[in-house]
Amino acid sequence: MSDMQKLYLVVPLAPLLGAVIAGLFGKAIGRAGAHTVTILGVAISFVCSVFIFNDVAAGNTFNGTLYTWATSGALTFEVGFLIDTLTVMMMIVVTFVSLMVHVYTIGYMTDDPGYQRFFSYISLFTFSMLMLVMSNNFLQLFFGWEAVGLVSYLLIGFWYTRPTAIFANMKAFLVNRVGDFGFLLGIGLIAAYAGSLNYAEVFNKAGDLAGMTVPATGWPLITAVCIGLFIGAMGKSAQVPLHVWLPDSMEGPTPISALIHAATMVTAGIFMVARMSPLFELSDTALSFVLIIGATTALFMGFLGIVQNDIKRVVAYSTLSQLGYMTVALGVSAYSAAVFHLMTHAFFKALLFLGAGSVIIGMHHDQDMRNMGGLWKYMPVTWITSLVGSLALIGFPFLSGFYSKDSIIEAVGVSHLAGSGYAYICVIVGVFVTAFYSFRMYFLVFHGKERFGLVHESHHDVHHHDDGDASHDEDHHHGLAPGQKPHESPWVVTVPLVMLAIPSMLVGFYTIEPMLFGEYFKGVIYFSDAHPVMAELEEEFHGAVAMALHGFTTLPFFLAMSGVVLAWFLYLVQPWIPEKVMLAFKPIHTLLENKYYFDKFNETVFAGGARLLGKGMWKAGDQAIIDGMVVNGSAKFVGWIAQLTRLFQSGHIYQYAFSMIIGVFVLLVFWINRG
């Protein structure tokens, strides 16, 4: 094993070691020991990722098996790494954001009794994600996929004494299992028809797979495979209708909200589809399916952000919408634009989540934006960094979000794939919607009238339902006491905010050319001649500066600024208008507040149907058939036989002699007749 291969191993194993030490020996090493070993593990992983990035940039890639787990016929189950430009980009993003979250957690979870357990969980989460992105085969991919899901279950339900947390983690677990069923079907079809689980071997056989059909249905095999894989991505990356778990994940502490939403779990689906570009390029049907699902998510999940009053839930619905943009890019074969937006989004979304967490700390765990206002005077670092994150999110020129988001919009505009017209309308309108709800949050929190430190009679229900970052103690006080003022967060919180704000401003400017129009993804992401979207965008690209300057004259910019101005007018200048609008459009507001009734539908149809089926199996299967007929019935039958046989057991010898004579007579009659 070479030195670089040893370095590859260190990247996932360092966080794993930290997780094991903090988890098993947390009481022995104490709080300081737990955060030291886990932060050190993730820091080592990040530094190694940087070294590996430089090595890959020099032209050194790796695709090999580390361990053969089992062999079944021609099928081999292996643990191996694929280290290329896509992998190292994901490694740096995951480890850097995770490192910032680990440092931030010291300040955020300082008073929580589960301090060591939390550090163990987030470090294990990082290990799981790294195993996913570094895999070179579907078996390891599925391991990382499920491991991330398992640890997210533990983290969302971290405050396990709260019913809302239990409900949220179970919801995330079940919805993701639905997606994983499709994912497993896709992998199963690949194993059956390609005869391998190794990426390279499967991609080499992609042309053969494109000519096959599924015997039972006659469907094109490659379409069935791609749609199955994408259903898995719909679960992990929270696309309609498998999106319902993501807002509820806010029941977990803010640091894990940032990890799940920004750099790890939800981006796994986007990464996976980009990795599978050699397969998806062979099915226009699958691409159109991806495109329409992504466009629907981008727009309609953005609408839900408008009516949220919980600061973290606004950012959560923002994640859903931006994941829709990434999925749209995948659907129009702009895979590099999708992972580019994945990268930029990871930084500013982590920034927004951690900024929201900083506000929650300053507000003593009050998350209702209606109880805030004017925080810029008390929390200057949080204010400035949140502004940077919000501007990056809406795609303000020169910031990172602008380069990735505008590239996606342009890619959709030049695409001729079925569904591209609908998608373009969704992503364009989504620009206005994103700007409106983002700056509604920004203005309500940091500007306007100070609404904290008052005796709150209203909005108490919101505290009760959306207090995801409160102590698990139901009697915990939320909000500032009368006359109390907010305060800036400690340095372990503000330093990660500043460190995330820097790439939120700069990383897009410096990486757009190599990642979208250069050689960075050459040989890693594949484009067919039938989908020349990125080639058309390259013709219009004249450098990062020219693109940003041109951005000030485009429709998305004017729509974004319109959203900002409207939010400023409605929530700072004329704050009485939103209430009137809500009353005037009560049915629409009710529809949005109930999240298009997806939860109600799932609870009634799927959960209710499952409960009904379970009750039927219990009543008919268990009680009537198993208990009634098999168990009790057999007992009654035995009792009946015993009652009959007891009649012949009188104890009189003459009765036994008579029975023997009758028996012998019957036997003789049958024997004679037989003869």
XYZ file of C-alpha atoms in Angstrom:
675
model
C 0.000 0.000 0.000
C 1.452 3.373 -1.054
C 1.676 6.455 1.165
C -1.207 8.123 -0.720
C -3.398 5.060 -0.260
C -2.685 5.193 3.474
C -3.704 8.859 3.372
C -6.967 7.865 1.647
C -7.691 5.539 4.574
C -6.932 8.212 7.153
C -9.639 10.538 5.771
C -12.670 8.416 6.820
C -10.991 6.573 9.706
C -9.900 9.676 11.660
C -13.507 10.854 12.290
C -14.516 7.243 13.000
C -11.821 6.923 15.676
C -12.942 10.189 17.258
C -16.551 8.990 17.244
C -15.625 5.684 18.907
C -13.541 7.335 21.646
C -16.170 10.012 22.386
C -18.987 7.470 22.273
C -17.490 4.645 24.336
C -15.252 6.607 26.675
C -17.138 9.892 26.870
C -17.553 9.791 30.664
C -13.899 8.962 31.190
C -12.476 11.717 28.981
C -15.125 14.334 29.870
C -16.544 17.101 27.733
C -13.217 18.662 26.806
C -11.819 15.274 25.849
C -14.863 14.445 23.691
C -14.749 17.628 21.642
C -10.950 17.503 21.417
C -10.714 13.990 19.925
C -13.603 14.497 17.499
C -12.433 17.936 16.311
C -8.894 16.600 15.956
C -10.191 13.644 13.917
C -12.169 15.851 11.516
C -9.297 18.371 11.307
C -6.890 15.568 10.317
C -9.427 14.406 7.750
C -9.689 17.928 6.309
C -5.906 18.427 6.101
C -5.474 15.043 4.426
C -8.268 15.933 1.976
C -6.366 19.098 1.017
C -3.183 17.055 0.366
C -5.179 14.565 -1.706
C -6.802 17.435 -3.623
C -3.382 18.785 -4.569
C -2.262 15.302 -5.581
C -5.316 14.831 -7.806
C -4.817 18.309 -9.264
C -1.367 17.117 -10.307
C -3.020 14.358 -12.338
C -2.879 11.458 -9.863
C -6.140 9.589 -9.485
C -6.933 6.243 -7.869
C -9.512 3.528 -8.432
C -8.848 0.337 -6.545
C -10.055 -2.312 -4.144
C -8.930 -2.220 -0.530
C -10.725 -5.307 0.731
C -12.784 -8.079 -0.846
C -15.631 -8.852 1.497
C -17.313 -11.730 -0.373
C -17.644 -13.358 -3.765
C -20.842 -14.880 -5.155
C -20.377 -16.422 -8.587
C -19.103 -13.677 -10.858
C -20.262 -10.963 -8.434
C -17.669 -9.526 -6.062
C -18.497 -7.465 -2.966
C -15.634 -5.078 -2.236
C -14.550 -2.082 -0.241
C -12.664 0.334 -2.480
C -11.965 3.974 -3.194
C -12.404 6.102 -6.294
C -10.328 9.243 -5.876
C -10.890 11.765 -8.655
C -11.768 15.435 -8.981
C -15.436 14.954 -8.057
C -14.502 12.910 -4.995
C -11.910 15.343 -3.640
C -14.270 18.285 -4.091
C -16.847 16.477 -1.965
C -14.193 15.439 0.572
C -13.051 19.032 1.119
C -16.601 20.377 1.351
C -17.731 17.667 3.783
C -14.687 17.858 6.050
C -14.456 21.678 6.102
C -18.139 22.234 6.873
C -18.054 19.399 9.404
C -15.002 20.939 11.089
C -16.770 24.298 11.386
C -19.852 22.583 12.792
C -17.747 20.680 15.339
C -16.142 23.907 16.606
C -19.525 25.659 16.632
C -21.016 22.819 18.666
C -18.724 23.612 21.626
C -20.642 26.847 22.131
C -24.068 25.670 21.062
C -24.315 22.462 23.118
C -22.337 23.702 26.115
C -25.131 23.120 28.650
C -26.574 19.946 27.154
C -26.208 16.755 29.206
C -25.692 14.723 26.002
C -22.585 16.716 25.021
C -20.217 13.761 24.497
C -22.884 11.684 22.783
C -23.594 14.504 20.324
C -19.943 14.872 19.352
C -19.738 11.126 18.815
C -22.793 11.217 16.550
C -21.641 14.085 14.328
C -18.194 12.597 13.936
C -19.765 9.252 12.962
C -21.988 11.158 10.543
C -18.898 12.621 8.878
C -17.314 9.150 8.562
C -20.489 7.798 6.921
C -20.610 10.586 4.363
C -16.939 10.184 3.497
C -17.390 6.459 2.900
C -20.264 7.311 0.561
C -18.423 9.862 -1.567
C -15.140 7.920 -1.709
C -16.712 4.617 -2.836
C -15.877 3.016 -6.157
C -18.713 0.490 -6.107
C -22.426 0.283 -5.407
C -22.038 -1.906 -2.303
C -19.939 0.668 -0.468
C -22.143 3.447 -1.822
C -25.161 1.713 -0.306
C -23.323 1.214 2.994
C -22.517 4.928 3.226
C -26.032 5.754 2.064
C -27.641 3.732 4.864
C -25.074 4.719 7.493
C -25.782 8.395 6.884
C -29.509 7.658 7.197
C -29.002 5.742 10.438
C -26.927 8.446 12.122
C -29.357 11.142 10.942
C -32.091 9.160 12.712
C -30.091 9.340 15.944
C -29.324 13.035 15.512
C -32.804 14.238 14.551
C -34.119 12.448 17.622
C -31.185 13.529 19.795
C -33.558 14.944 22.434
C -35.289 11.598 22.630
C -37.589 12.494 25.515
C -39.546 14.932 23.366
C -42.462 13.444 21.377
C -41.855 15.846 18.464
C -38.266 14.645 18.126
C -39.340 10.999 18.194
C -41.949 11.715 15.518
C -39.420 13.620 13.379
C -36.707 10.972 13.427
C -39.189 8.193 12.711
C -40.615 10.228 9.828
C -37.136 10.777 8.365
C -36.312 7.103 8.769
C -39.491 5.822 7.105
C -39.544 8.295 4.201
C -35.917 7.562 3.410
C -36.635 3.822 3.441
C -39.210 4.437 0.703
C -36.550 6.147 -1.392
C -33.978 3.492 -0.537
C -36.315 0.776 -1.822
C -36.172 2.366 -5.286
C -32.422 2.849 -4.910
C -31.943 -0.819 -4.058
C -34.071 -1.883 -7.031
C -31.846 0.172 -9.316
C -28.695 -1.393 -7.839
C -30.289 -4.842 -8.106
C -30.996 -4.353 -11.821
C -27.395 -3.255 -12.344
C -26.055 -6.315 -10.512
C -28.378 -8.637 -12.454
C -27.734 -7.307 -15.947
C -24.237 -5.815 -15.728
C -22.875 -8.618 -13.547
C -20.815 -6.192 -11.479
C -21.132 -3.571 -8.756
C -17.956 -1.706 -9.680
C -18.590 1.744 -11.173
C -15.996 1.460 -13.937
C -17.179 -1.980 -15.059
C -20.836 -0.911 -15.052
C -20.089 2.295 -16.993
C -18.165 0.284 -19.592
C -21.272 -1.839 -20.116
C -23.642 1.147 -20.232
C -24.039 0.867 -24.007
C -25.099 -2.781 -23.698
C -27.546 -1.935 -20.902
C -29.118 0.755 -23.094
C -30.156 -1.908 -25.594
C -31.865 -4.164 -23.028
C -35.427 -4.223 -21.718
C -36.976 -5.380 -18.450
C -38.548 -8.752 -19.329
C -41.738 -8.461 -17.320
C -42.661 -4.984 -18.541
C -40.754 -4.335 -21.754
C -39.439 -1.055 -20.315
C -35.984 0.080 -21.404
C -33.614 -1.283 -18.780
C -31.472 1.857 -18.546
C -34.578 3.985 -17.863
C -35.733 1.635 -15.110
C -32.248 1.647 -13.546
C -31.922 5.436 -13.631
C -35.409 6.109 -12.276
C -34.812 3.563 -9.497
C -31.533 5.244 -8.552
C -33.152 8.681 -8.684
C -35.993 7.602 -6.389
C -33.250 6.941 -3.849
C -31.973 10.465 -4.494
C -35.521 11.814 -4.041
C -35.485 10.440 -0.501
C -31.986 11.556 0.498
C -32.139 14.902 -1.317
C -35.756 15.537 -0.279
C -37.521 15.958 -3.601
C -41.309 16.049 -3.985
C -43.093 13.921 -2.784
C -40.358 12.427 -0.543
C -39.464 15.844 0.890
C -41.710 15.738 3.938
C -39.029 14.589 6.396
C -36.585 17.456 5.902
C -38.432 20.361 7.619
C -39.120 18.102 10.602
C -35.401 17.394 10.916
C -35.275 20.815 12.626
C -36.201 18.990 15.822
C -32.539 18.108 16.104
C -29.979 20.665 17.341
C -28.882 23.399 14.926
C -25.366 21.996 14.287
C -26.778 18.807 12.835
C -29.381 20.778 10.926
C -26.462 22.531 9.244
C -24.695 19.246 8.495
C -27.775 17.458 7.152
C -28.889 20.379 5.022
C -25.609 21.829 3.823
C -22.799 19.422 3.197
C -23.828 15.867 3.811
C -27.016 13.874 3.742
C -29.209 15.875 1.378
C -26.378 16.412 -1.093
C -25.746 12.664 -1.343
C -28.484 12.232 -3.938
C -27.130 15.044 -6.113
C -23.609 13.631 -5.921
C -24.849 10.129 -6.751
C -26.726 11.196 -9.906
C -23.723 13.233 -11.072
C -21.500 10.197 -10.494
C -23.957 8.105 -12.539
C -23.933 10.533 -15.493
C -22.746 7.801 -17.936
C -26.010 5.970 -17.221
C -28.412 8.931 -17.076
C -27.131 10.318 -20.365
C -28.570 7.259 -22.102
C -32.193 7.878 -21.049
C -34.048 11.057 -22.015
C -37.101 9.734 -20.162
C -35.192 9.489 -16.910
C -33.688 12.957 -17.416
C -37.135 14.489 -18.018
C -38.419 12.758 -14.884
C -35.524 14.231 -12.896
C -36.106 17.664 -14.467
C -39.826 17.882 -13.659
C -39.420 16.623 -10.087
C -36.607 19.112 -9.444
C -38.482 22.069 -10.963
C -41.591 21.322 -8.894
C -39.504 21.131 -5.728
C -37.590 24.342 -6.521
C -40.706 26.487 -6.828
C -43.393 24.961 -4.633
C -41.147 24.297 -1.642
C -39.972 27.900 -1.898
C -43.573 29.092 -1.511
C -43.721 27.323 1.865
C -40.801 29.394 3.153
C -42.942 32.536 2.880
C -45.372 31.518 5.643
C -42.852 30.136 8.151
C -42.232 32.020 11.390
C -39.623 29.686 12.855
C -36.198 30.968 11.764
C -34.754 27.483 11.194
C -37.733 26.305 9.186
C -37.326 29.195 6.742
C -33.763 28.038 6.103
C -34.991 24.427 5.879
C -37.469 25.231 3.102
C -34.730 27.222 1.426
C -32.697 24.000 1.359
C -35.575 22.133 -0.274
C -35.871 24.810 -2.954
C -32.124 24.931 -3.672
C -31.959 21.147 -3.872
C -34.653 21.496 -6.521
C -32.330 23.797 -8.496
C -29.527 21.228 -8.292
C -31.901 18.488 -9.438
C -33.082 20.626 -12.354
C -29.450 20.996 -13.434
C -29.059 17.215 -13.344
C -32.188 16.867 -15.469
C -30.831 19.088 -18.260
C -27.482 17.233 -18.230
C -25.691 20.146 -16.554
C -24.162 17.790 -13.974
C -21.144 20.014 -13.378
C -23.460 22.982 -12.679
C -25.402 20.827 -10.207
C -22.330 19.815 -8.172
C -20.984 23.373 -8.485
C -24.185 24.648 -6.848
C -23.882 21.794 -4.338
C -20.457 23.136 -3.349
C -21.344 26.831 -3.142
C -24.655 26.061 -1.445
C -22.893 23.980 1.221
C -20.958 27.024 2.433
C -23.705 29.631 2.494
C -26.387 27.225 3.716
C -24.163 26.080 6.601
C -23.549 29.781 7.265
C -27.284 30.536 7.354
C -28.050 27.611 9.658
C -25.247 28.425 12.055
C -26.278 32.089 11.904
C -29.828 31.058 12.807
C -28.383 29.016 15.670
C -26.411 32.056 16.863
C -29.628 34.094 16.860
C -31.344 31.328 18.841
C -28.539 31.445 21.421
C -28.829 35.226 21.661
C -32.613 34.986 22.019
C -32.420 32.314 24.736
C -33.886 29.619 22.484
C -36.753 31.671 21.084
C -37.004 30.739 17.396
C -40.076 32.815 16.462
C -39.015 35.655 14.157
C -42.050 37.674 15.258
C -40.366 38.053 18.645
C -37.112 39.446 17.261
C -36.186 42.631 15.377
C -33.295 45.079 15.659
C -30.716 42.403 16.499
C -28.056 44.029 14.314
C -27.103 46.329 17.195
C -26.536 43.474 19.627
C -25.142 40.749 17.351
C -22.971 42.480 14.714
C -20.962 39.420 13.597
C -24.081 37.292 13.228
C -25.805 40.162 11.401
C -23.064 40.715 8.801
C -22.428 37.032 8.150
C -26.178 36.343 7.838
C -26.419 39.164 5.292
C -23.586 37.578 3.301
C -25.354 34.203 3.420
C -28.689 35.719 2.372
C -27.150 37.608 -0.575
C -25.326 34.458 -1.695
C -28.586 32.513 -1.455
C -30.524 34.903 -3.684
C -27.724 34.947 -6.258
C -26.367 38.487 -5.875
C -23.651 39.084 -8.520
C -20.049 38.334 -7.537
C -21.104 36.139 -4.592
C -20.767 32.364 -4.839
C -24.461 31.611 -5.118
C -24.783 33.863 -8.156
C -22.354 31.900 -10.299
C -23.862 28.497 -9.592
C -27.521 29.502 -9.575
C -27.363 31.635 -12.706
C -25.517 28.867 -14.525
C -28.368 26.488 -13.727
C -31.006 28.967 -14.931
C -29.096 29.538 -18.175
C -28.662 25.777 -18.678
C -32.403 25.224 -18.340
C -33.029 28.090 -20.748
C -30.995 26.482 -23.552
C -32.217 22.923 -22.965
C -34.655 21.296 -25.386
C -35.463 18.292 -23.246
C -39.138 17.498 -22.574
C -40.233 19.489 -19.529
C -37.560 22.201 -19.888
C -40.156 24.924 -20.565
C -42.007 24.148 -17.333
C -38.697 23.938 -15.471
C -37.563 27.340 -16.745
C -40.732 29.016 -15.475
C -40.272 27.339 -12.083
C -36.622 28.352 -11.626
C -37.245 31.931 -12.804
C -40.219 32.479 -10.493
C -38.248 30.706 -7.781
C -35.637 33.490 -7.896
C -38.238 36.047 -6.769
C -39.698 33.710 -4.149
C -36.252 32.901 -2.698
C -35.324 36.567 -2.413
C -38.652 37.412 -0.780
C -38.620 34.764 1.982
C -34.869 35.137 2.595
C -35.051 38.861 3.196
C -38.355 38.580 5.030
C -36.365 36.523 7.535
C -33.407 38.916 7.447
C -35.526 42.053 8.021
C -37.729 40.473 10.705
C -34.701 39.248 12.650
C -32.115 42.004 12.323
C -34.011 45.215 11.521
C -37.186 47.045 12.408
C -38.800 47.391 15.812
C -37.355 45.480 18.743
C -39.999 42.910 19.697
C -38.037 40.898 22.262
C -37.935 41.188 26.044
C -41.713 41.640 26.199
C -44.446 39.622 27.851
C -45.584 37.478 24.937
C -49.149 36.377 25.014
C -49.313 35.421 21.352
C -47.186 32.990 19.397
C -46.816 30.677 22.415
C -48.082 27.823 20.324
C -45.188 28.369 17.955
C -42.707 27.999 20.781
C -44.313 24.781 21.845
C -44.250 23.252 18.404
C -41.079 24.611 16.874
C -38.682 24.720 19.774
C -36.258 22.349 18.122
C -33.267 23.805 19.934
C -34.759 24.011 23.337
C -33.732 21.780 26.112
C -35.536 18.505 26.186
C -36.974 19.622 29.484
C -40.565 20.637 28.765
C -40.380 23.352 31.402
C -37.409 25.094 29.807
C -37.906 28.843 29.420
C -37.892 30.248 25.909
C -37.109 33.816 25.033
C -35.687 36.831 26.765
C -37.145 38.011 30.028
C -38.801 41.447 30.081
C -36.107 44.088 29.718
C -33.412 41.546 28.823
C -31.290 42.198 25.719
C -29.773 39.754 23.212
C -26.043 39.148 23.172
C -23.467 38.166 20.612
C -22.461 34.515 20.629
C -19.060 33.328 21.947
C -16.047 33.041 19.635
C -16.513 29.288 19.078
C -19.761 30.266 17.336
C -18.715 33.456 15.544
C -15.389 32.150 14.168
C -17.115 29.374 12.138
C -19.554 32.013 10.856
C -16.694 34.147 9.566
C -14.846 31.136 8.133
C -17.977 30.065 6.223
C -18.721 33.612 5.039
C -15.383 33.783 3.192
C -16.068 30.900 0.737
C -19.700 32.070 0.491
C -18.299 35.253 -1.069
C -15.272 34.011 -3.019
C -15.350 30.320 -3.928
C -17.771 30.728 -6.841
C -15.698 33.487 -8.451
C -12.487 31.442 -8.421
C -13.888 28.024 -9.337
C -16.582 28.611 -11.959
C -14.238 28.548 -14.929
C -12.330 25.322 -14.114
C -15.387 23.461 -12.783
C -17.901 24.379 -15.483
C -15.875 25.235 -18.566
C -12.398 23.889 -17.869
C -10.833 20.461 -17.518
C -11.707 19.879 -13.869
C -14.439 17.271 -14.407
C -13.028 15.871 -17.645
C -13.285 12.096 -17.658
C -15.382 12.155 -14.477
C -18.709 13.629 -15.582
C -20.005 12.618 -19.010
C -22.110 14.552 -21.511
C -23.593 12.975 -24.636
C -23.707 14.818 -27.953
C -27.504 14.773 -27.676
C -27.377 17.120 -24.644
C -24.905 19.933 -25.517
C -26.112 22.276 -22.768
C -22.729 22.977 -21.164
C -21.104 23.521 -24.568
C -23.699 26.205 -25.341
C -23.100 27.884 -21.987
C -19.360 27.898 -22.627
C -19.876 29.901 -25.813
C -21.563 32.638 -23.765
C -19.010 32.626 -20.906
C -16.340 35.357 -20.997
C -14.925 35.162 -17.507
C -16.197 35.446 -13.928
C -16.051 39.263 -13.869
C -17.894 39.677 -17.162
C -20.544 37.182 -16.044
C -21.156 39.066 -12.787
C -21.315 42.464 -14.512
C -23.736 41.049 -17.063
C -25.707 39.587 -14.155
C -26.755 43.112 -13.095
C -28.730 43.420 -16.357
C -30.501 40.047 -16.401
C -34.053 39.058 -15.487
C -33.028 36.927 -12.451
C -31.283 39.948 -10.891
C -34.322 42.200 -11.274
C -36.597 39.470 -9.917
C -34.292 38.967 -6.924
C -34.137 42.698 -6.191
C -37.919 42.909 -6.530
C -38.243 40.211 -3.883
C -35.855 42.063 -1.559
C -37.657 45.405 -2.040
C -41.075 43.819 -1.516
C -39.883 42.153 1.709
C -38.437 45.492 2.894
C -41.691 47.321 2.109
C -44.001 44.747 3.702
C -42.036 44.034 6.860
C -40.250 47.315 7.614
C -42.188 50.142 5.937
C -45.793 48.873 6.121
C -45.753 45.888 8.511
C -49.565 45.877 8.809
C -50.053 44.787 5.184
C -48.976 41.080 5.503
C -51.723 40.447 8.053
C -54.312 41.961 5.707
C -52.984 39.945 2.752
C -53.129 36.782 4.826
C -56.791 37.408 5.712
C -57.651 38.288 2.104
C -56.064 35.096 0.788
C -56.929 32.855 3.719
C -57.453 29.643 1.649
C -54.018 29.971 -0.001
C -52.388 30.762 3.343
C -54.069 27.738 4.915
C -52.869 25.568 2.026
C -49.274 26.764 2.502
C -49.430 26.489 6.294
C -50.544 22.882 5.895
C -47.680 22.242 3.439
C -50.044 21.312 0.588
C -51.499 18.638 2.916
C -48.712 16.190 2.057
C -48.388 15.224 5.714
C -52.142 14.806 6.079
C -52.245 12.653 2.920
C -49.364 10.486 4.115
C -50.858 10.118 7.587
C -54.293 9.257 6.210
C -53.417 7.098 3.203
C -50.066 5.468 3.917
C -49.830 5.568 7.702
C -53.589 5.067 8.080
C -53.571 2.303 5.480
C -50.639 0.620 7.200
C -52.419 0.836 10.556
C -55.622 -0.537 8.984
C -53.678 -3.373 7.371
C -51.920 -4.067 10.659
C -55.229 -4.086 12.531
C -56.710 -6.442 9.912
C -53.710 -8.772 10.181
C -54.015 -8.630 13.957
C -57.754 -9.255 14.105
C -58.115 -11.661 11.172
C -54.663 -13.195 10.948
C -53.471 -13.285 14.538
C -56.636 -13.466 16.608
C -59.033 -15.282 14.226
C -56.726 -17.625 12.270
C -53.600 -18.178 14.390
C -55.081 -17.862 17.891
C -58.660 -18.847 17.028
C -58.269 -21.637 14.476
C -54.711 -22.912 14.856
C -53.905 -22.548 18.549
C -57.309 -22.583 20.250
C -58.865 -24.672 17.460
C -56.257 -27.399 17.754
C -56.681 -27.402 21.528
C -60.459 -27.755 21.152
C -59.996 -30.533 18.566
C -57.675 -32.438 20.883
C -60.178 -31.948 23.695
C -62.972 -33.308 21.486
C -60.895 -36.399 20.548
C -60.139 -36.891 24.228
C -63.850 -36.742 25.059
C -64.569 -39.470 22.467
C -61.685 -41.741 23.430
C -62.602 -41.434 27.089
C -65.860 -43.269 26.318
C -63.859 -46.390 25.417
C -61.725 -46.224 28.551
C -64.174 -47.566 31.140
C -61.770 -49.894 32.969
C -63.991 -53.018 32.406
C -62.151 -56.072 30.958
C -65.206 -57.395 29.143
C -65.508 -54.115 27.178
C -61.859 -54.326 26.094
C -62.367 -58.023 25.077
C -65.456 -57.086 23.096
C -63.557 -54.301 21.327
C -60.760 -56.725 20.396
C -63.284 -59.211 18.952
C -64.940 -56.499 16.890
C -61.544 -55.299 15.670
C -60.437 -58.777 14.662
C -63.760 -59.329 12.873
C -63.357 -56.077 10.891
C -59.800 -56.960 9.939
C -60.838 -60.431 8.732
C -63.699 -59.029 6.648
C -61.374 -56.561 4.937
C -58.697 -59.224 4.434
C -61.173 -61.705 2.837
C -62.667 -59.036 0.582
C -59.145 -57.995 -0.454
C -58.395 -61.565 -1.409
